[in-house]
Backbone as ProteinMPNN parsed JSONL, in Angstrom:
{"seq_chain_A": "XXXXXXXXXXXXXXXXXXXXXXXXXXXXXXXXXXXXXXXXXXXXXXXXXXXXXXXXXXXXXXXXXXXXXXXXXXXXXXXXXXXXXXXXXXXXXXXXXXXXXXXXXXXXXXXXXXXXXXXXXX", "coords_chain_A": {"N_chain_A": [[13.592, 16.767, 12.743], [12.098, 13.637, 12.253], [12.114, 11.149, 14.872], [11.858, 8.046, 16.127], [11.616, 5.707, 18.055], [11.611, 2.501, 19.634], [10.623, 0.389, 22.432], [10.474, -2.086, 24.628], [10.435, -4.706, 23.744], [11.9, -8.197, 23.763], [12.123, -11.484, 25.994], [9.368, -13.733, 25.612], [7.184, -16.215, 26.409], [5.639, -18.597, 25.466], [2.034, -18.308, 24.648], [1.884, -16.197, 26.205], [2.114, -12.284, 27.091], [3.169, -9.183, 26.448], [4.109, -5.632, 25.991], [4.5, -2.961, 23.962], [6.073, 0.014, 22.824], [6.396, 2.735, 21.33], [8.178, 5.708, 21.093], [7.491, 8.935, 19.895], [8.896, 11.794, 18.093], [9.739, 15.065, 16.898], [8.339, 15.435, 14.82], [4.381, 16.724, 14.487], [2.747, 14.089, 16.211], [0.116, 13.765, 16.337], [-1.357, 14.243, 14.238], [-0.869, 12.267, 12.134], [-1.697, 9.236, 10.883], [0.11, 5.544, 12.05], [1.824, 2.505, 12.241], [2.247, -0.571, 12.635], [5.566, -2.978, 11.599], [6.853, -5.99, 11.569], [10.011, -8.094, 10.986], [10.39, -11.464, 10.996], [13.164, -13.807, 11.323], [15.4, -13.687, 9.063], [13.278, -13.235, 6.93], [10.607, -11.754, 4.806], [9.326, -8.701, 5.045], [6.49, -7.999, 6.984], [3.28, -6.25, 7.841], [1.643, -5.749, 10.38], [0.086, -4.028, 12.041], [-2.198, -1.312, 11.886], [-3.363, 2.136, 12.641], [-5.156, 5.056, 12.951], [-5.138, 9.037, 13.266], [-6.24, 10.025, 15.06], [-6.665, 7.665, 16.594], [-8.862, 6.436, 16.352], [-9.798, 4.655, 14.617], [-9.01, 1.431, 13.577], [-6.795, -1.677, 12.065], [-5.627, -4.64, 11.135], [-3.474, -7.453, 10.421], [-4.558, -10.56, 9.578], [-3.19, -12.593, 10.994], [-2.457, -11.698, 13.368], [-4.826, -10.429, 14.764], [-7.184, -10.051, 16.857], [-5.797, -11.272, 18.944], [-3.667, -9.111, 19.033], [-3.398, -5.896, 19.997], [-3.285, -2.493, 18.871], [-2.508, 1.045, 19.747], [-2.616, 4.563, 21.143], [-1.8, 7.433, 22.471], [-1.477, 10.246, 22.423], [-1.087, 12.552, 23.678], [1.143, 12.346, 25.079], [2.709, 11.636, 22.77], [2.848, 8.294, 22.022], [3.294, 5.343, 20.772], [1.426, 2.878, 20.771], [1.798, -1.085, 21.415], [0.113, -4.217, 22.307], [0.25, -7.313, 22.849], [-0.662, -10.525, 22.695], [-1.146, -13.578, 24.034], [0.467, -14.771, 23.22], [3.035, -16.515, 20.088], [5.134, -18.649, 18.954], [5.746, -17.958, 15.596], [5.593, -15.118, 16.064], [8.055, -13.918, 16.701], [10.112, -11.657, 16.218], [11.755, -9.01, 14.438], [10.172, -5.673, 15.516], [8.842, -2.704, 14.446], [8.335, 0.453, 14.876], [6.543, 2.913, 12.326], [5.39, 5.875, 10.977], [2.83, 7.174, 8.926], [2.687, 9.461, 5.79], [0.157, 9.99, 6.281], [-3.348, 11.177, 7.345], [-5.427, 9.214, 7.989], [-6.785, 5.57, 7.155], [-7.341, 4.756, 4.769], [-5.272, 4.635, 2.639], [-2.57, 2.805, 3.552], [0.502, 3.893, 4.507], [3.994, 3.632, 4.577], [5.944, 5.998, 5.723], [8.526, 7.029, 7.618], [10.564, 5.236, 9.417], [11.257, 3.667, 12.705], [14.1, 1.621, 14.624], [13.64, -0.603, 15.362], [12.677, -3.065, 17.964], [13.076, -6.358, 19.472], [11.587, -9.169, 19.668], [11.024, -11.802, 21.227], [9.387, -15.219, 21.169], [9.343, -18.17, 23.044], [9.783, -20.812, 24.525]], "CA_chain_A": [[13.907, 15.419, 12.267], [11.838, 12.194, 12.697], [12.662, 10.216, 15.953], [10.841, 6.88, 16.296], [11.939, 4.894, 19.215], [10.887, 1.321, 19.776], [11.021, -0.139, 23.421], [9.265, -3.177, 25.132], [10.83, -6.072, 23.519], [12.169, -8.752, 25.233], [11.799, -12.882, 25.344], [8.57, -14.11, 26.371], [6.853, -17.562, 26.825], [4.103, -19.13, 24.6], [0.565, -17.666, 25.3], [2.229, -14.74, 27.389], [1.855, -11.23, 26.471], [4.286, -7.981, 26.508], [3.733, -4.459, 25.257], [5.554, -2.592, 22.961], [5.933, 1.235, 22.984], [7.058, 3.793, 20.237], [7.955, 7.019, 21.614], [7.571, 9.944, 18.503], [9.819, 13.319, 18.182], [10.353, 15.585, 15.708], [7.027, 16.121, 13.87], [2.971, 16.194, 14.939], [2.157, 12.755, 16.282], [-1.419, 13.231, 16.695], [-1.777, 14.469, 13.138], [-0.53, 11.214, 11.316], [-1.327, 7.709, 11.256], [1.124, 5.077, 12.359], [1.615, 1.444, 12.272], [3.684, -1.795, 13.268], [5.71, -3.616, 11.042], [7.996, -6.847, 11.64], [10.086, -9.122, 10.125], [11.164, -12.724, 11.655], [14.371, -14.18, 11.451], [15.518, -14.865, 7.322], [11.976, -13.593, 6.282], [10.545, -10.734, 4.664], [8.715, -7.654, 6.361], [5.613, -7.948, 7.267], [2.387, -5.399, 8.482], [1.22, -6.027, 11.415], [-1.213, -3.604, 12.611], [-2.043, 0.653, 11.755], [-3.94, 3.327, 13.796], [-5.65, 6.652, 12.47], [-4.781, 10.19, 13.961], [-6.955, 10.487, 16.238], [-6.453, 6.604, 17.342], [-10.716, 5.906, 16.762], [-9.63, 3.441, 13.647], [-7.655, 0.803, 13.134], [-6.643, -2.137, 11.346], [-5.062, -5.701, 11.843], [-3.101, -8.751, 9.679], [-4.915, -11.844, 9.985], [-2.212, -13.146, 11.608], [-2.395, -11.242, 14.996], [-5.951, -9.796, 14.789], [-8.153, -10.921, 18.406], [-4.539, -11.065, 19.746], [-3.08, -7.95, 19.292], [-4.205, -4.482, 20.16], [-2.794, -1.345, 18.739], [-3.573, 2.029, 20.612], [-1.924, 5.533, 20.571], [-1.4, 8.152, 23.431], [-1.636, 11.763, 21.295], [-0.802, 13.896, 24.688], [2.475, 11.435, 25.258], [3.334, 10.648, 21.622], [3.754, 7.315, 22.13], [2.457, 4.437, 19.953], [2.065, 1.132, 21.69], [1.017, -2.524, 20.365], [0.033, -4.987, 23.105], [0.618, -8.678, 22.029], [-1.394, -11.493, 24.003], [-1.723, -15.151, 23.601], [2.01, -15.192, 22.026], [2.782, -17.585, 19.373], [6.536, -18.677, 18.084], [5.406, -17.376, 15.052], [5.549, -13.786, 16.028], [9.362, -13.901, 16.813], [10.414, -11.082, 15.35], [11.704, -7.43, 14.932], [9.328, -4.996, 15.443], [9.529, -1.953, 13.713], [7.055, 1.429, 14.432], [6.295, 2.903, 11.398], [4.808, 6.886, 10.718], [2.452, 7.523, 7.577], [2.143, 10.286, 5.557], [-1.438, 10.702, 5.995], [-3.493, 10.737, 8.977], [-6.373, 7.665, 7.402], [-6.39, 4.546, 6.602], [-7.624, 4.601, 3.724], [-3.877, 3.588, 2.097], [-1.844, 2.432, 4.662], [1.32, 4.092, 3.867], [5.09, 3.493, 5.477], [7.543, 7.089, 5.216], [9.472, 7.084, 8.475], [10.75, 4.071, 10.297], [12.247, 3.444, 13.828], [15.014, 0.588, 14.743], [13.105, -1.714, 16.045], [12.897, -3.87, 19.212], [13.066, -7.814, 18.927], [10.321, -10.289, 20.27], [11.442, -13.585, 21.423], [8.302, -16.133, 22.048], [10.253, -19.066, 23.056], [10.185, -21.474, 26.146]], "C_chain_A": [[13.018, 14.403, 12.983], [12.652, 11.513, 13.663], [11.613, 9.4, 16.014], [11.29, 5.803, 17.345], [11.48, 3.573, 19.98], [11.174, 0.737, 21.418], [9.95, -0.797, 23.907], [9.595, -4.47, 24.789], [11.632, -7.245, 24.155], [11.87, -10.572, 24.835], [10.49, -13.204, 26.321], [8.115, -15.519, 26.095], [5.371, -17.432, 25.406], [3.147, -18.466, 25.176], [1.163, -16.736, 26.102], [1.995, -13.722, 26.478], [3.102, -10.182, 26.991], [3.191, -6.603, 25.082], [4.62, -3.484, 24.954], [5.427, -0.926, 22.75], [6.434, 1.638, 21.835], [7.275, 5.066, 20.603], [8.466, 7.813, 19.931], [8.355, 11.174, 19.243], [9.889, 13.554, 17.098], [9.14, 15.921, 14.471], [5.623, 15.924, 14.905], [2.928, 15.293, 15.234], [0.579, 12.856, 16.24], [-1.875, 13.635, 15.206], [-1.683, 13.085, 12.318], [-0.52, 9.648, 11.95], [-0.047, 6.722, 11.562], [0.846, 3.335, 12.293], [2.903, 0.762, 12.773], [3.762, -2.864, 12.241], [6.641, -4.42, 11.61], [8.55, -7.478, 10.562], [10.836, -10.091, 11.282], [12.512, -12.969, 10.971], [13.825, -14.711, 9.639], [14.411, -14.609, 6.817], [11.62, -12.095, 5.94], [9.653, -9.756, 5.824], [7.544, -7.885, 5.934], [4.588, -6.717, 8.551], [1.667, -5.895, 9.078], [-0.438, -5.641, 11.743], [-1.135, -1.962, 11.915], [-3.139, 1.124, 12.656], [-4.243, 4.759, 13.148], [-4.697, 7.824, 13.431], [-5.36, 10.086, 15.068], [-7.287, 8.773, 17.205], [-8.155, 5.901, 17.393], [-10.209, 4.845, 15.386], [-8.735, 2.721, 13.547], [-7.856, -0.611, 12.574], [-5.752, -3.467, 11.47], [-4.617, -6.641, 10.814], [-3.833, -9.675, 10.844], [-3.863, -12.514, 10.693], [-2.195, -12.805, 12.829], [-3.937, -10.671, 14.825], [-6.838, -10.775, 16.267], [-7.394, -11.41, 19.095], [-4.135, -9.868, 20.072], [-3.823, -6.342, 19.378], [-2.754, -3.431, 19.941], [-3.354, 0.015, 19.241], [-2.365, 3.234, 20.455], [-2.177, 6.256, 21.836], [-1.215, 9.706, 22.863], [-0.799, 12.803, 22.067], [0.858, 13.527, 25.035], [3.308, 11.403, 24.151], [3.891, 9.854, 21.502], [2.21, 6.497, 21.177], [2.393, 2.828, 20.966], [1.051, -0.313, 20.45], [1.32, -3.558, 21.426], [-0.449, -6.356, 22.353], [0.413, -9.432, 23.447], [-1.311, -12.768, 23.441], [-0.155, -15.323, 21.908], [2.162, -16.386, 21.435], [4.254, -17.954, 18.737], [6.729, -17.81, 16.944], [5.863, -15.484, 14.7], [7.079, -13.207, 16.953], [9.477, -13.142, 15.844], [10.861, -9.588, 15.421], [10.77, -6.719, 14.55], [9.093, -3.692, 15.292], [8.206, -0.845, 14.473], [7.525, 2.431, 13.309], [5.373, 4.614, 11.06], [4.397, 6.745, 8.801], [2.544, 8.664, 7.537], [0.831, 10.897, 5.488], [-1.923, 9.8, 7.06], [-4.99, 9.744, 8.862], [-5.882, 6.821, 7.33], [-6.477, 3.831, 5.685], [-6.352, 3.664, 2.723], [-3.322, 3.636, 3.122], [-0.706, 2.754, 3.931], [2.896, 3.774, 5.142], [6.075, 4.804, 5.04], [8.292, 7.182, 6.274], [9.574, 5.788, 9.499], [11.476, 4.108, 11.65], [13.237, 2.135, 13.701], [14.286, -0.473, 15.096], [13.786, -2.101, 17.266], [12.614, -5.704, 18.861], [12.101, -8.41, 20.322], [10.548, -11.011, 20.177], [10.367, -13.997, 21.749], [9.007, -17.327, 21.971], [9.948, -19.461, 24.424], [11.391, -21.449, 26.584]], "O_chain_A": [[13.129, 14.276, 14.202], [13.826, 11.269, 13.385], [10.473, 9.861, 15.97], [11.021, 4.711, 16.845], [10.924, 3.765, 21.062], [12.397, 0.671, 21.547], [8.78, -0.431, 23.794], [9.115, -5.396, 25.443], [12.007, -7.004, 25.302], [11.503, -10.949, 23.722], [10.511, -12.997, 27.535], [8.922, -16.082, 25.355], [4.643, -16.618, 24.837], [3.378, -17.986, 26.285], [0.397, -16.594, 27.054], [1.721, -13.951, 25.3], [3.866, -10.51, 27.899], [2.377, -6.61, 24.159], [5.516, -3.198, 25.748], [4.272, -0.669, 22.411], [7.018, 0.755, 21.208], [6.272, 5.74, 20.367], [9.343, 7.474, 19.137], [8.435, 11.456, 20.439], [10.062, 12.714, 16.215], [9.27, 16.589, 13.446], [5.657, 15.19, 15.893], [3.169, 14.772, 14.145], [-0.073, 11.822, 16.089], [-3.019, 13.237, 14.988], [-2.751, 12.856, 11.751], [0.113, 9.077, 12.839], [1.005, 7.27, 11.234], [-0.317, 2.933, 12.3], [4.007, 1.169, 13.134], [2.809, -3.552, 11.877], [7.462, -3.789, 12.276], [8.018, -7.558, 9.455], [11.596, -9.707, 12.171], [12.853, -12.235, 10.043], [12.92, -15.372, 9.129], [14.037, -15.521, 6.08], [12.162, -11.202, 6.592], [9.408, -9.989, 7.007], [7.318, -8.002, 4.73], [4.962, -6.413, 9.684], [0.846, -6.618, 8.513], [-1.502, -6.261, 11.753], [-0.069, -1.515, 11.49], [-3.736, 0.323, 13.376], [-3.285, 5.49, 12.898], [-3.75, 7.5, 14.148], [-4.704, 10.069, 16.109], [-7.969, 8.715, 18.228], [-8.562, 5.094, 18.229], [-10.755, 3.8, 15.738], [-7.592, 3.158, 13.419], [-9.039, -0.949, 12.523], [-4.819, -3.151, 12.208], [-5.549, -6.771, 10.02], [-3.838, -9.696, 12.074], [-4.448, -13.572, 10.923], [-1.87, -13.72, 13.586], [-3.267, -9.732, 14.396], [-6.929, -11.995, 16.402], [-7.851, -12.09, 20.014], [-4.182, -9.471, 21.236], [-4.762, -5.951, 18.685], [-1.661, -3.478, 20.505], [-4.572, 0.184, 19.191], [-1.345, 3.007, 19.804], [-2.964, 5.593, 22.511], [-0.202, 10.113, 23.433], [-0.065, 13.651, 21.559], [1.678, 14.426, 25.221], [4.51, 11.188, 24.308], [5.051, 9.864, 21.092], [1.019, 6.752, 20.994], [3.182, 2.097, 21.564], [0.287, -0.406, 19.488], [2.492, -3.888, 21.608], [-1.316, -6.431, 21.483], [0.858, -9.269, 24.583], [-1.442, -12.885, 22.223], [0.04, -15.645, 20.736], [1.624, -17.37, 21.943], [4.436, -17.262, 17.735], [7.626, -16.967, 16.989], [6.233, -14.876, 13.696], [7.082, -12.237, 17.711], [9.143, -13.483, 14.709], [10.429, -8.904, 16.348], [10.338, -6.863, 13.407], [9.133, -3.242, 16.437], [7.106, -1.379, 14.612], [8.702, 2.79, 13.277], [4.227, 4.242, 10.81], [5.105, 6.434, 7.843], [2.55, 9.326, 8.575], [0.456, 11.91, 4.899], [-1.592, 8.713, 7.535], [-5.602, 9.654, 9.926], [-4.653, 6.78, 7.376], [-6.022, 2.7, 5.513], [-6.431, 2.524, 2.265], [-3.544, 4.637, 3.803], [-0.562, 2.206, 2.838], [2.741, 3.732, 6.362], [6.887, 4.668, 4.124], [9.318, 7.659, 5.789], [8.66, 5.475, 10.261], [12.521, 4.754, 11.574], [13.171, 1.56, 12.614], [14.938, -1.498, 14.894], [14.909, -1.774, 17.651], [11.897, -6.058, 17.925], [12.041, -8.097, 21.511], [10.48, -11.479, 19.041], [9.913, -13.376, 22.71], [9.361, -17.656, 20.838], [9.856, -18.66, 25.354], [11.654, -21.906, 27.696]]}, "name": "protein", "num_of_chains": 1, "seq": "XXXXXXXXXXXXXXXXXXXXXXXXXXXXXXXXXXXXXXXXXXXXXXXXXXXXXXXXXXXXXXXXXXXXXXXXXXXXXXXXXXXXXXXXXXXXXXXXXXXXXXXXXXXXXXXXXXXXXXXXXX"}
């Protein structure tokens, strides 16, 4: 069975940064791409960021891109997504996300975790 495990969230400050983990169980991690989705408070879901198999490609919403870094751990199976230069904005739950296929060709969503919540707030 799919385990997806979100931890790292937390309230942080304007322009501060925090980093966000995903620990995987229950299938290959290093075979299949992965990504990070949120949604803010009252708003729909939104895609964040994705990551290949092998963690050499990846992919960014204009919205966090030259902020955020997504990165992957293969030997760990953990997913992480480091968030810099925080913005109100990006208040939100933060979901990790397993594809069926290990490109990025389509960015696909088939197994979700619970998420962790991101306060940027003074």
């Amino acid at each position: 069975e799919v385990h997806l495990v979100e931890s790292g969230g937390g309230l942080v400050q304007p322009g501060g940064s925090l980093r966000l983990s995903c620990a995987a169980s229950g299938f290959s991690f290093s075979i299949y791409a992965m990504s990070w989705v949120r949604q803010a408070p009252g708003k729909g879901l939104e895609w964040v960021s994705a990551i290949n198999s092998g963690g050499t490609t990846t992919s960014y919403a204009d919205s966090v891109k030259d902020r955020f870094t997504i990165s992957r751990d293969n030997a760990e199976n953990t997913l992480y997504l480091q968030m810099n230069s925080g913005e109100p904005e990006d208040t939100a739950v933060y979901y990790c996300v397993k594809s069926p296929r290990s490109d990025l060709i389509v960015i696909m969503m088939e197994y979700w975790g619970k998420g962790t919540l991101v306060t940027v707030s003074t």
